[in-house]
PDB file of C-alpha atoms and ligand atoms in Angstrom:
ATOM      1  CA  UNK A   1       8.953  32.902  83.257  1.00 93.00           C
ATOM      2  CA  UNK A   2       6.327  34.196  80.875  1.00 97.00           C
ATOM      3  CA  UNK A   3       4.128  32.379  78.338  1.00 97.00           C
ATOM      4  CA  UNK A   4       2.546  34.492  75.569  1.00 97.00           C
ATOM      5  CA  UNK A   5      -0.487  33.333  73.614  1.00 97.00           C
ATOM      6  CA  UNK A   6      -1.625  31.395  76.671  1.00 97.00           C
ATOM      7  CA  UNK A   7      -5.139  31.016  75.265  1.00 97.00           C
ATOM      8  CA  UNK A   8      -3.857  29.048  72.260  1.00 97.00           C
ATOM      9  CA  UNK A   9      -3.388  25.285  72.104  1.00 98.00           C
ATOM     10  CA  UNK A  10       0.375  25.329  72.605  1.00 98.00           C
ATOM     11  CA  UNK A  11       0.230  28.219  75.102  1.00 98.00           C
ATOM     12  CA  UNK A  12      -2.142  26.209  77.280  1.00 98.00           C
ATOM     13  CA  UNK A  13       0.092  23.142  77.128  1.00 98.00           C
ATOM     14  CA  UNK A  14       3.128  25.244  78.078  1.00 98.00           C
ATOM     15  CA  UNK A  15       1.285  26.888  80.978  1.00 97.00           C
ATOM     16  CA  UNK A  16       0.395  23.410  82.225  1.00 97.00           C
ATOM     17  CA  UNK A  17       3.885  21.953  81.731  1.00 97.00           C
ATOM     18  CA  UNK A  18       5.556  24.841  83.590  1.00 96.00           C
ATOM     19  CA  UNK A  19       2.800  25.418  86.170  1.00 95.00           C
ATOM     20  CA  UNK A  20       5.041  24.382  89.067  1.00 95.00           C
ATOM     21  CA  UNK A  21       7.784  26.780  87.894  1.00 92.00           C
ATOM     22  CA  UNK A  22       5.827  29.928  88.711  1.00 90.00           C
ATOM     23  CA  UNK A  23       4.872  30.669  85.146  1.00 94.00           C
ATOM     24  CA  UNK A  24       2.976  33.849  84.253  1.00 95.00           C
ATOM     25  CA  UNK A  25       0.670  32.968  81.360  1.00 95.00           C
ATOM     26  CA  UNK A  26      -0.667  35.934  79.370  1.00 96.00           C
ATOM     27  CA  UNK A  27      -3.494  35.674  76.866  1.00 97.00           C
ATOM     28  CA  UNK A  28      -4.080  38.048  73.980  1.00 97.00           C
ATOM     29  CA  UNK A  29      -6.478  40.005  76.203  1.00 96.00           C
ATOM     30  CA  UNK A  30      -3.695  40.589  78.747  1.00 95.00           C
ATOM     31  CA  UNK A  31      -1.083  41.473  76.101  1.00 96.00           C
ATOM     32  CA  UNK A  32      -1.661  42.037  72.421  1.00 97.00           C
ATOM     33  CA  UNK A  33       1.950  41.511  71.384  1.00 98.00           C
ATOM     34  CA  UNK A  34       1.685  43.967  68.482  1.00 98.00           C
ATOM     35  CA  UNK A  35       1.677  46.620  71.232  1.00 97.00           C
ATOM     36  CA  UNK A  36       4.374  47.348  73.812  1.00 94.00           C
ATOM     37  CA  UNK A  37       4.071  45.167  76.932  1.00 93.00           C
ATOM     38  CA  UNK A  38       1.665  46.306  79.644  1.00 92.00           C
ATOM     39  CA  UNK A  39       3.468  48.231  82.371  1.00 88.00           C
ATOM     40  CA  UNK A  40       4.693  46.080  85.188  1.00 87.00           C
ATOM     41  CA  UNK A  41       4.871  42.893  83.117  1.00 90.00           C
ATOM     42  CA  UNK A  42       7.876  40.919  84.338  1.00 83.00           C
ATOM     43  CA  UNK A  43       9.368  38.500  81.820  1.00 82.00           C
ATOM     44  CA  UNK A  44      11.374  36.796  84.538  1.00 85.00           C
ATOM     45  CA  UNK A  45      14.273  34.828  83.130  1.00 91.00           C
ATOM     46  CA  UNK A  46      12.577  33.275  80.120  1.00 96.00           C
ATOM     47  CA  UNK A  47       9.759  33.865  77.643  1.00 97.00           C
ATOM     48  CA  UNK A  48       7.963  30.998  75.909  1.00 98.00           C
ATOM     49  CA  UNK A  49       6.474  32.891  72.980  1.00 98.00           C
ATOM     50  CA  UNK A  50       3.441  30.954  71.727  1.00 98.00           C
ATOM     51  CA  UNK A  51       1.374  33.937  70.556  1.00 98.00           C
ATOM     52  CA  UNK A  52       1.113  34.055  66.775  1.00 98.00           C
ATOM     53  CA  UNK A  53      -1.094  34.713  63.794  1.00 98.00           C
ATOM     54  CA  UNK A  54      -1.844  31.091  62.832  1.00 98.00           C
ATOM     55  CA  UNK A  55      -4.609  31.590  60.233  1.00 97.00           C
ATOM     56  CA  UNK A  56      -2.592  30.315  57.267  1.00 98.00           C
ATOM     57  CA  UNK A  57      -5.185  31.145  54.592  1.00 97.00           C
ATOM     58  CA  UNK A  58      -6.178  34.429  56.244  1.00 98.00           C
ATOM     59  CA  UNK A  59      -2.561  35.577  56.025  1.00 98.00           C
ATOM     60  CA  UNK A  60      -2.810  35.562  52.208  1.00 98.00           C
ATOM     61  CA  UNK A  61      -5.530  38.249  52.432  1.00 98.00           C
ATOM     62  CA  UNK A  62      -3.773  40.219  55.146  1.00 98.00           C
ATOM     63  CA  UNK A  63      -0.023  39.583  55.006  1.00 98.00           C
ATOM     64  CA  UNK A  64       0.646  42.814  56.886  1.00 98.00           C
ATOM     65  CA  UNK A  65      -1.638  41.749  59.701  1.00 98.00           C
ATOM     66  CA  UNK A  66       0.185  38.419  59.931  1.00 98.00           C
ATOM     67  CA  UNK A  67       3.573  40.139  59.890  1.00 98.00           C
ATOM     68  CA  UNK A  68       2.478  42.618  62.568  1.00 98.00           C
ATOM     69  CA  UNK A  69       1.906  39.717  64.969  1.00 98.00           C
ATOM     70  CA  UNK A  70       4.545  37.209  63.859  1.00 98.00           C
ATOM     71  CA  UNK A  71       7.395  39.648  63.193  1.00 98.00           C
ATOM     72  CA  UNK A  72       6.507  42.886  65.031  1.00 98.00           C
ATOM     73  CA  UNK A  73       5.026  40.999  67.977  1.00 98.00           C
ATOM     74  CA  UNK A  74       8.109  38.813  68.246  1.00 98.00           C
ATOM     75  CA  UNK A  75      10.351  41.906  68.216  1.00 98.00           C
ATOM     76  CA  UNK A  76       8.270  43.328  71.090  1.00 97.00           C
ATOM     77  CA  UNK A  77       8.691  40.085  73.023  1.00 97.00           C
ATOM     78  CA  UNK A  78      12.453  40.029  72.356  1.00 97.00           C
ATOM     79  CA  UNK A  79      12.668  43.644  73.559  1.00 95.00           C
ATOM     80  CA  UNK A  80      11.767  42.420  77.055  1.00 95.00           C
ATOM     81  CA  UNK A  81      15.418  41.343  77.156  1.00 94.00           C
ATOM     82  CA  UNK A  82      14.914  37.812  78.463  1.00 96.00           C
ATOM     83  CA  UNK A  83      15.977  34.645  76.619  1.00 97.00           C
ATOM     84  CA  UNK A  84      13.138  33.438  74.489  1.00 98.00           C
ATOM     85  CA  UNK A  85      11.697  30.333  72.857  1.00 98.00           C
ATOM     86  CA  UNK A  86      10.102  31.173  69.506  1.00 98.00           C
ATOM     87  CA  UNK A  87       7.887  28.540  67.916  1.00 98.00           C
ATOM     88  CA  UNK A  88       8.229  28.330  64.154  1.00 98.00           C
ATOM     89  CA  UNK A  89       6.834  26.063  61.494  1.00 98.00           C
ATOM     90  CA  UNK A  90       7.467  23.478  58.796  1.00 98.00           C
ATOM     91  CA  UNK A  91       5.777  25.976  56.437  1.00 98.00           C
ATOM     92  CA  UNK A  92       9.090  27.858  56.183  1.00 98.00           C
ATOM     93  CA  UNK A  93      10.061  25.090  53.706  1.00 98.00           C
ATOM     94  CA  UNK A  94       8.796  24.666  50.149  1.00 98.00           C
ATOM     95  CA  UNK A  95       8.198  20.918  50.507  1.00 98.00           C
ATOM     96  CA  UNK A  96      10.160  19.887  47.431  1.00 98.00           C
ATOM     97  CA  UNK A  97      13.003  18.081  49.194  1.00 97.00           C
ATOM     98  CA  UNK A  98      11.151  14.771  49.401  1.00 94.00           C
ATOM     99  CA  UNK A  99      13.028  13.681  52.525  1.00 97.00           C
ATOM    100  CA  UNK A 100      13.102  15.062  56.062  1.00 98.00           C
ATOM    101  CA  UNK A 101      14.163  18.667  56.496  1.00 98.00           C
ATOM    102  CA  UNK A 102      17.033  19.271  58.921  1.00 98.00           C
ATOM    103  CA  UNK A 103      18.102  22.546  60.502  1.00 98.00           C
ATOM    104  CA  UNK A 104      20.738  23.355  57.855  1.00 98.00           C
ATOM    105  CA  UNK A 105      18.247  23.123  54.956  1.00 98.00           C
ATOM    106  CA  UNK A 106      17.410  26.444  53.344  1.00 98.00           C
ATOM    107  CA  UNK A 107      13.931  27.794  54.043  1.00 98.00           C
ATOM    108  CA  UNK A 108      11.834  28.855  51.080  1.00 98.00           C
ATOM    109  CA  UNK A 109       8.347  29.668  52.355  1.00 98.00           C
ATOM    110  CA  UNK A 110       5.524  29.511  49.826  1.00 97.00           C
ATOM    111  CA  UNK A 111       2.866  31.352  51.826  1.00 98.00           C
ATOM    112  CA  UNK A 112       2.475  34.716  53.544  1.00 98.00           C
ATOM    113  CA  UNK A 113       2.167  32.859  56.859  1.00 98.00           C
ATOM    114  CA  UNK A 114       5.407  30.947  56.210  1.00 98.00           C
ATOM    115  CA  UNK A 115       7.224  34.148  55.280  1.00 98.00           C
ATOM    116  CA  UNK A 116       5.973  35.946  58.389  1.00 98.00           C
ATOM    117  CA  UNK A 117       7.099  33.065  60.621  1.00 98.00           C
ATOM    118  CA  UNK A 118      10.533  32.994  58.978  1.00 98.00           C
ATOM    119  CA  UNK A 119      10.975  36.745  59.485  1.00 98.00           C
ATOM    120  CA  UNK A 120       9.777  36.217  63.042  1.00 98.00           C
ATOM    121  CA  UNK A 121      12.692  33.813  63.574  1.00 98.00           C
ATOM    122  CA  UNK A 122      15.066  36.677  62.791  1.00 98.00           C
ATOM    123  CA  UNK A 123      13.106  39.072  65.024  1.00 98.00           C
ATOM    124  CA  UNK A 124      13.563  36.705  67.981  1.00 98.00           C
ATOM    125  CA  UNK A 125      17.174  37.925  68.280  1.00 96.00           C
ATOM    126  CA  UNK A 126      20.334  36.196  69.469  1.00 95.00           C
ATOM    127  CA  UNK A 127      19.156  34.959  72.851  1.00 97.00           C
ATOM    128  CA  UNK A 128      16.610  32.597  71.363  1.00 98.00           C
ATOM    129  CA  UNK A 129      15.793  28.980  70.774  1.00 98.00           C
ATOM    130  CA  UNK A 130      13.913  28.751  67.458  1.00 98.00           C
ATOM    131  CA  UNK A 131      11.727  25.643  67.637  1.00 98.00           C
ATOM    132  CA  UNK A 132      10.333  24.559  64.287  1.00 98.00           C
ATOM    133  CA  UNK A 133       7.468  22.120  64.709  1.00 98.00           C
ATOM    134  CA  UNK A 134       4.614  20.878  62.561  1.00 98.00           C
ATOM    135  CA  UNK A 135       0.905  20.055  62.373  1.00 98.00           C
ATOM    136  CA  UNK A 136       0.158  20.873  66.023  1.00 98.00           C
ATOM    137  CA  UNK A 137      -2.872  19.372  67.708  1.00 98.00           C
ATOM    138  CA  UNK A 138      -4.209  19.255  71.242  1.00 98.00           C
ATOM    139  CA  UNK A 139      -7.402  18.887  73.232  1.00 97.00           C
ATOM    140  CA  UNK A 140      -8.351  22.590  72.892  1.00 96.00           C
ATOM    141  CA  UNK A 141      -8.502  25.218  70.178  1.00 93.00           C
ATOM    142  CA  UNK A 142      -8.600  24.967  66.408  1.00 91.00           C
ATOM    143  CA  UNK A 143      -6.845  21.919  65.130  1.00 96.00           C
ATOM    144  CA  UNK A 144      -7.273  19.005  62.754  1.00 98.00           C
ATOM    145  CA  UNK A 145      -8.238  16.457  65.411  1.00 98.00           C
ATOM    146  CA  UNK A 146     -11.070  18.600  66.721  1.00 97.00           C
ATOM    147  CA  UNK A 147     -12.210  19.478  63.202  1.00 97.00           C
ATOM    148  CA  UNK A 148     -12.340  15.796  62.194  1.00 98.00           C
ATOM    149  CA  UNK A 149     -14.302  14.858  65.334  1.00 97.00           C
ATOM    150  CA  UNK A 150     -16.790  17.644  64.586  1.00 97.00           C
ATOM    151  CA  UNK A 151     -17.178  16.565  60.940  1.00 97.00           C
ATOM    152  CA  UNK A 152     -17.599  12.919  61.968  1.00 96.00           C
ATOM    153  CA  UNK A 153     -20.609  13.911  64.044  1.00 93.00           C
ATOM    154  CA  UNK A 154     -22.233  15.332  60.895  1.00 94.00           C
ATOM    155  CA  UNK A 155     -21.161  12.987  58.083  1.00 95.00           C
ATOM    156  CA  UNK A 156     -20.475   9.336  57.225  1.00 96.00           C
ATOM    157  CA  UNK A 157     -17.567  10.226  54.947  1.00 97.00           C
ATOM    158  CA  UNK A 158     -15.002  13.026  54.986  1.00 97.00           C
ATOM    159  CA  UNK A 159     -12.749  14.001  52.056  1.00 97.00           C
ATOM    160  CA  UNK A 160      -9.178  14.543  53.214  1.00 97.00           C
ATOM    161  CA  UNK A 161      -6.028  15.390  51.273  1.00 98.00           C
ATOM    162  CA  UNK A 162      -3.600  12.556  50.789  1.00 98.00           C
ATOM    163  CA  UNK A 163      -0.756  14.360  49.024  1.00 97.00           C
ATOM    164  CA  UNK A 164       0.681  16.406  51.902  1.00 98.00           C
ATOM    165  CA  UNK A 165       2.955  14.570  54.311  1.00 98.00           C
ATOM    166  CA  UNK A 166       4.155  15.778  57.689  1.00 98.00           C
ATOM    167  CA  UNK A 167       4.520  14.858  61.358  1.00 98.00           C
ATOM    168  CA  UNK A 168       1.430  15.633  63.444  1.00 98.00           C
ATOM    169  CA  UNK A 169       2.767  16.852  66.779  1.00 98.00           C
ATOM    170  CA  UNK A 170       0.944  16.772  70.115  1.00 98.00           C
ATOM    171  CA  UNK A 171       1.248  20.065  72.002  1.00 98.00           C
ATOM    172  CA  UNK A 172       1.783  18.267  75.328  1.00 98.00           C
ATOM    173  CA  UNK A 173       4.829  16.497  73.876  1.00 98.00           C
ATOM    174  CA  UNK A 174       6.181  19.748  72.413  1.00 98.00           C
ATOM    175  CA  UNK A 175       5.727  21.501  75.757  1.00 98.00           C
ATOM    176  CA  UNK A 176       7.628  18.730  77.568  1.00 98.00           C
ATOM    177  CA  UNK A 177      10.401  18.835  74.941  1.00 98.00           C
ATOM    178  CA  UNK A 178      10.710  22.597  75.455  1.00 98.00           C
ATOM    179  CA  UNK A 179      11.950  21.918  78.977  1.00 96.00           C
ATOM    180  CA  UNK A 180      14.756  19.671  77.655  1.00 96.00           C
ATOM    181  CA  UNK A 181      15.628  22.134  74.906  1.00 97.00           C
ATOM    182  CA  UNK A 182      16.558  24.782  77.446  1.00 96.00           C
ATOM    183  CA  UNK A 183      19.727  22.788  78.228  1.00 96.00           C
ATOM    184  CA  UNK A 184      20.950  23.241  74.632  1.00 98.00           C
ATOM    185  CA  UNK A 185      22.660  26.332  73.147  1.00 98.00           C
ATOM    186  CA  UNK A 186      20.522  29.011  71.473  1.00 98.00           C
ATOM    187  CA  UNK A 187      19.754  28.348  67.806  1.00 98.00           C
ATOM    188  CA  UNK A 188      17.332  26.673  65.416  1.00 98.00           C
ATOM    189  CA  UNK A 189      15.972  23.219  66.309  1.00 98.00           C
ATOM    190  CA  UNK A 190      13.530  20.911  64.562  1.00 98.00           C
ATOM    191  CA  UNK A 191      11.201  19.373  67.144  1.00 98.00           C
ATOM    192  CA  UNK A 192       8.362  17.304  65.703  1.00 98.00           C
ATOM    193  CA  UNK A 193       6.746  13.969  66.474  1.00 98.00           C
ATOM    194  CA  UNK A 194       8.296  10.671  65.472  1.00 98.00           C
ATOM    195  CA  UNK A 195       6.708   9.144  62.366  1.00 98.00           C
ATOM    196  CA  UNK A 196       4.903  10.843  59.514  1.00 98.00           C
ATOM    197  CA  UNK A 197       1.534  10.728  57.817  1.00 98.00           C
ATOM    198  CA  UNK A 198      -0.668  12.369  55.233  1.00 98.00           C
ATOM    199  CA  UNK A 199      -3.701  14.276  56.472  1.00 98.00           C
ATOM    200  CA  UNK A 200      -5.827  11.349  55.234  1.00 98.00           C
ATOM    201  CA  UNK A 201      -3.735   8.846  57.238  1.00 98.00           C
ATOM    202  CA  UNK A 202      -4.094  11.089  60.269  1.00 98.00           C
ATOM    203  CA  UNK A 203      -7.869  11.398  59.810  1.00 98.00           C
ATOM    204  CA  UNK A 204      -8.222   7.599  59.621  1.00 98.00           C
ATOM    205  CA  UNK A 205      -6.223   7.200  62.820  1.00 98.00           C
ATOM    206  CA  UNK A 206      -8.406   9.817  64.543  1.00 98.00           C
ATOM    207  CA  UNK A 207     -11.632   8.032  63.600  1.00 98.00           C
ATOM    208  CA  UNK A 208     -10.216   4.652  64.553  1.00 97.00           C
ATOM    209  CA  UNK A 209      -8.885   5.977  67.868  1.00 97.00           C
ATOM    210  CA  UNK A 210     -12.218   7.599  68.671  1.00 97.00           C
ATOM    211  CA  UNK A 211     -14.118   4.414  67.779  1.00 96.00           C
ATOM    212  CA  UNK A 212     -15.981   6.083  64.897  1.00 97.00           C
ATOM    213  CA  UNK A 213     -17.152   4.429  61.682  1.00 96.00           C
ATOM    214  CA  UNK A 214     -16.604   7.564  59.571  1.00 97.00           C
ATOM    215  CA  UNK A 215     -14.872   6.829  56.268  1.00 98.00           C
ATOM    216  CA  UNK A 216     -12.032   8.856  54.770  1.00 98.00           C
ATOM    217  CA  UNK A 217     -12.130   9.643  51.058  1.00 98.00           C
ATOM    218  CA  UNK A 218      -8.567  10.320  49.958  1.00 98.00           C
ATOM    219  CA  UNK A 219      -8.303  13.305  47.626  1.00 98.00           C
ATOM    220  CA  UNK A 220      -5.540  15.479  46.193  1.00 97.00           C
ATOM    221  CA  UNK A 221      -4.939  19.096  47.187  1.00 96.00           C
ATOM    222  CA  UNK A 222      -6.106  20.082  43.676  1.00 95.00           C
ATOM    223  CA  UNK A 223      -9.467  18.412  44.366  1.00 96.00           C
ATOM    224  CA  UNK A 224     -10.163  20.521  47.485  1.00 94.00           C
ATOM    225  CA  UNK A 225     -13.382  22.444  47.005  1.00 89.00           C
ATOM    226  CA  UNK A 226     -13.174  25.330  47.626  1.00 91.00           C
ATOM    227  CA  UNK A 227      -9.388  25.476  47.115  1.00 93.00           C
ATOM    228  CA  UNK A 228      -7.292  26.826  49.984  1.00 95.00           C
ATOM    229  CA  UNK A 229      -5.806  30.278  49.494  1.00 97.00           C
ATOM    230  CA  UNK A 230      -2.348  29.431  50.816  1.00 97.00           C
ATOM    231  CA  UNK A 231      -0.128  26.777  49.244  1.00 96.00           C
ATOM    232  CA  UNK A 232       1.119  24.104  51.674  1.00 97.00           C
ATOM    233  CA  UNK A 233       4.339  22.112  51.348  1.00 97.00           C
ATOM    234  CA  UNK A 234       3.712  18.642  49.896  1.00 97.00           C
ATOM    235  CA  UNK A 235       6.354  17.161  52.196  1.00 98.00           C
ATOM    236  CA  UNK A 236       7.430  18.819  55.425  1.00 98.00           C
ATOM    237  CA  UNK A 237       8.670  16.138  57.797  1.00 98.00           C
ATOM    238  CA  UNK A 238      11.142  17.744  60.230  1.00 98.00           C
ATOM    239  CA  UNK A 239      14.092  15.959  61.795  1.00 98.00           C
ATOM    240  CA  UNK A 240      17.046  17.206  63.799  1.00 98.00           C
ATOM    241  CA  UNK A 241      20.720  16.946  62.957  1.00 98.00           C
ATOM    242  CA  UNK A 242      21.568  18.891  66.134  1.00 96.00           C
ATOM    243  CA  UNK A 243      20.418  16.585  68.903  1.00 96.00           C
ATOM    244  CA  UNK A 244      17.107  18.323  69.543  1.00 98.00           C
ATOM    245  CA  UNK A 245      14.833  16.556  72.029  1.00 97.00           C
ATOM    246  CA  UNK A 246      13.081  13.587  70.445  1.00 96.00           C
ATOM    247  CA  UNK A 247       9.322  13.365  70.675  1.00 98.00           C
ATOM    248  CA  UNK A 248       7.095  10.300  70.961  1.00 98.00           C
ATOM    249  CA  UNK A 249       5.314   9.010  67.843  1.00 98.00           C
ATOM    250  CA  UNK A 250       2.336  11.025  66.620  1.00 98.00           C
ATOM    251  CA  UNK A 251       0.099   7.979  67.287  1.00 98.00           C
ATOM    252  CA  UNK A 252       1.033   8.215  70.992  1.00 98.00           C
ATOM    253  CA  UNK A 253       0.234  11.926  70.889  1.00 98.00           C
ATOM    254  CA  UNK A 254      -3.115  11.197  69.280  1.00 98.00           C
ATOM    255  CA  UNK A 255      -3.880   8.625  71.958  1.00 98.00           C
ATOM    256  CA  UNK A 256      -3.140  11.159  74.708  1.00 98.00           C
ATOM    257  CA  UNK A 257      -5.109  13.864  72.950  1.00 98.00           C
ATOM    258  CA  UNK A 258      -8.216  11.698  72.498  1.00 98.00           C
ATOM    259  CA  UNK A 259      -7.999  10.632  76.141  1.00 97.00           C
ATOM    260  CA  UNK A 260      -7.809  14.292  77.212  1.00 96.00           C
ATOM    261  CA  UNK A 261     -10.809  15.202  75.033  1.00 95.00           C
ATOM    262  CA  UNK A 262     -12.672  12.331  76.710  1.00 86.00           C
TER     263      UNK A 262
HETATM  264  N1  NAP B 301      -0.856  25.019  64.589  1.00 61.09           N
HETATM  265  C1  NAP B 301       0.117  24.421  63.907  1.00 61.09           C
HETATM  266  O1  NAP B 301      -0.098  23.452  63.177  1.00 61.09           O
HETATM  267  C2  NAP B 301       1.541  24.925  64.034  1.00 61.09           C
HETATM  268  C3  NAP B 301       2.553  24.250  63.352  1.00 61.09           C
HETATM  269  C4  NAP B 301       3.867  24.677  63.505  1.00 61.09           C
HETATM  270  C5  NAP B 301       4.145  25.777  64.298  1.00 61.09           C
HETATM  271  N2  NAP B 301       3.132  26.430  64.923  1.00 61.09           N
HETATM  272  C6  NAP B 301       3.464  27.604  65.742  1.00 61.09           C
HETATM  273  O2  NAP B 301       3.273  27.245  67.098  1.00 61.09           O
HETATM  274  C7  NAP B 301       2.862  28.383  67.838  1.00 61.09           C
HETATM  275  C8  NAP B 301       1.579  28.081  68.594  1.00 61.09           C
HETATM  276  O3  NAP B 301       0.557  27.754  67.671  1.00 61.09           O
HETATM  277  P1  NAP B 301      -0.856  27.219  68.121  1.00 61.09           P
HETATM  278  O4  NAP B 301      -1.183  26.086  67.243  1.00 61.09           O
HETATM  279  O5  NAP B 301      -0.908  27.079  69.607  1.00 61.09           O
HETATM  280  O6  NAP B 301      -1.776  28.438  67.671  1.00 61.09           O
HETATM  281  P2  NAP B 301      -3.136  28.967  68.278  1.00 61.09           P
HETATM  282  O7  NAP B 301      -3.875  27.888  68.984  1.00 61.09           O
HETATM  283  O8  NAP B 301      -3.801  29.713  67.158  1.00 61.09           O
HETATM  284  O9  NAP B 301      -2.643  29.992  69.382  1.00 61.09           O
HETATM  285  C9  NAP B 301      -2.080  31.218  69.066  1.00 61.09           C
HETATM  286  C10 NAP B 301      -2.496  32.179  70.154  1.00 61.09           C
HETATM  287  O10 NAP B 301      -1.917  33.449  69.863  1.00 61.09           O
HETATM  288  C11 NAP B 301      -2.894  34.420  70.116  1.00 61.09           C
HETATM  289  N3  NAP B 301      -2.657  35.647  69.386  1.00 61.09           N
HETATM  290  C12 NAP B 301      -2.924  35.944  68.097  1.00 61.09           C
HETATM  291  N4  NAP B 301      -2.598  37.214  67.834  1.00 61.09           N
HETATM  292  C13 NAP B 301      -2.096  37.736  68.989  1.00 61.09           C
HETATM  293  C14 NAP B 301      -1.609  38.992  69.358  1.00 61.09           C
HETATM  294  N5  NAP B 301      -1.554  40.010  68.505  1.00 61.09           N
HETATM  295  N6  NAP B 301      -1.186  39.174  70.639  1.00 61.09           N
HETATM  296  C15 NAP B 301      -1.246  38.165  71.532  1.00 61.09           C
HETATM  297  N7  NAP B 301      -1.715  36.948  71.245  1.00 61.09           N
HETATM  298  C16 NAP B 301      -2.132  36.738  69.977  1.00 61.09           C
HETATM  299  C17 NAP B 301      -4.187  33.778  69.689  1.00 61.09           C
HETATM  300  O11 NAP B 301      -5.290  34.447  70.246  1.00 61.09           O
HETATM  301  P3  NAP B 301      -6.708  34.451  69.479  1.00 61.09           P
HETATM  302  O12 NAP B 301      -7.164  33.039  69.460  1.00 61.09           O
HETATM  303  O13 NAP B 301      -7.537  35.364  70.298  1.00 61.09           O
HETATM  304  O14 NAP B 301      -6.417  34.957  68.085  1.00 61.09           O
HETATM  305  C18 NAP B 301      -4.015  32.375  70.234  1.00 61.09           C
HETATM  306  O15 NAP B 301      -4.427  32.291  71.580  1.00 61.09           O
HETATM  307  C19 NAP B 301       2.745  29.524  66.820  1.00 61.09           C
HETATM  308  O16 NAP B 301       3.930  30.239  66.833  1.00 61.09           O
HETATM  309  C20 NAP B 301       2.594  28.802  65.503  1.00 61.09           C
HETATM  310  O17 NAP B 301       3.057  29.589  64.424  1.00 61.09           O
HETATM  311  C21 NAP B 301       1.840  26.024  64.819  1.00 61.09           C
END
């Protein structure tokens, strides 16, 4: 099997989870997915497609660049002809439902990133598991946990938004759930951590878990200075009505992540 985006946080977790299965893990340097695959690349029987444009605000400035990776790149991966797992996002929803989103809810992305990921779902083709997850974090790469730990080293107090609610999902748990998902029929599945939180709740749990005294000042999205370019859904908790694999609670994921960071 093949993992794309193997340098990213989820790609690394997938490469680790499937290490004993003879996985071929390709980074962006080995295959820029906006281009045809390098000659001789063998997809094997399955592609775990974790490569993506994930700069949510940057996509507002360059929606075509985001689409080239998230839609065009996914079409290139699907053209390999192997069944594929495509990782999608809670940002395909507008966040106005106010209760957990299930697979049959209609997407209505509010950002260029969300639109590109939704079109990418279609580009994944018929032989695909579409895994929508949310608020990914892990011991490597760019994510909220690592950002908060960095800020805590510099400041006594951090301002964090308290009016966006989601399910922070540990990449190791999502990678393990991917293995179970492969026993289900192709289609769209919501796979996110148990429990939900605002970013401010999550930040407090990070500082507490890391034994830091840093305080969290709870602010609204409107108070963010400078404001973010891309709108985010106010509520994007994902749940499954289709028997998707269930993940541990985000607090368990945080515990594992902090232990891995050391
Ligand atoms: N992060 C989240 O909160 C979140 C939430 C829900 C769903 N997802 C989805 O989950 C998947 C994995 O996300 P992640 O958090 O692991 O993101 P990530 O850490 O940013 O990893 C994405 C990887 O894709 C690579 N990449 C970017 N453009 C590429 C290209 N043209 N060709 C090949 N590789 C390319 C990146 O390389 P560079 O670093 O060199 O750019 C990076 O290694 C994505 O599909 C994302 O949309 C993420």
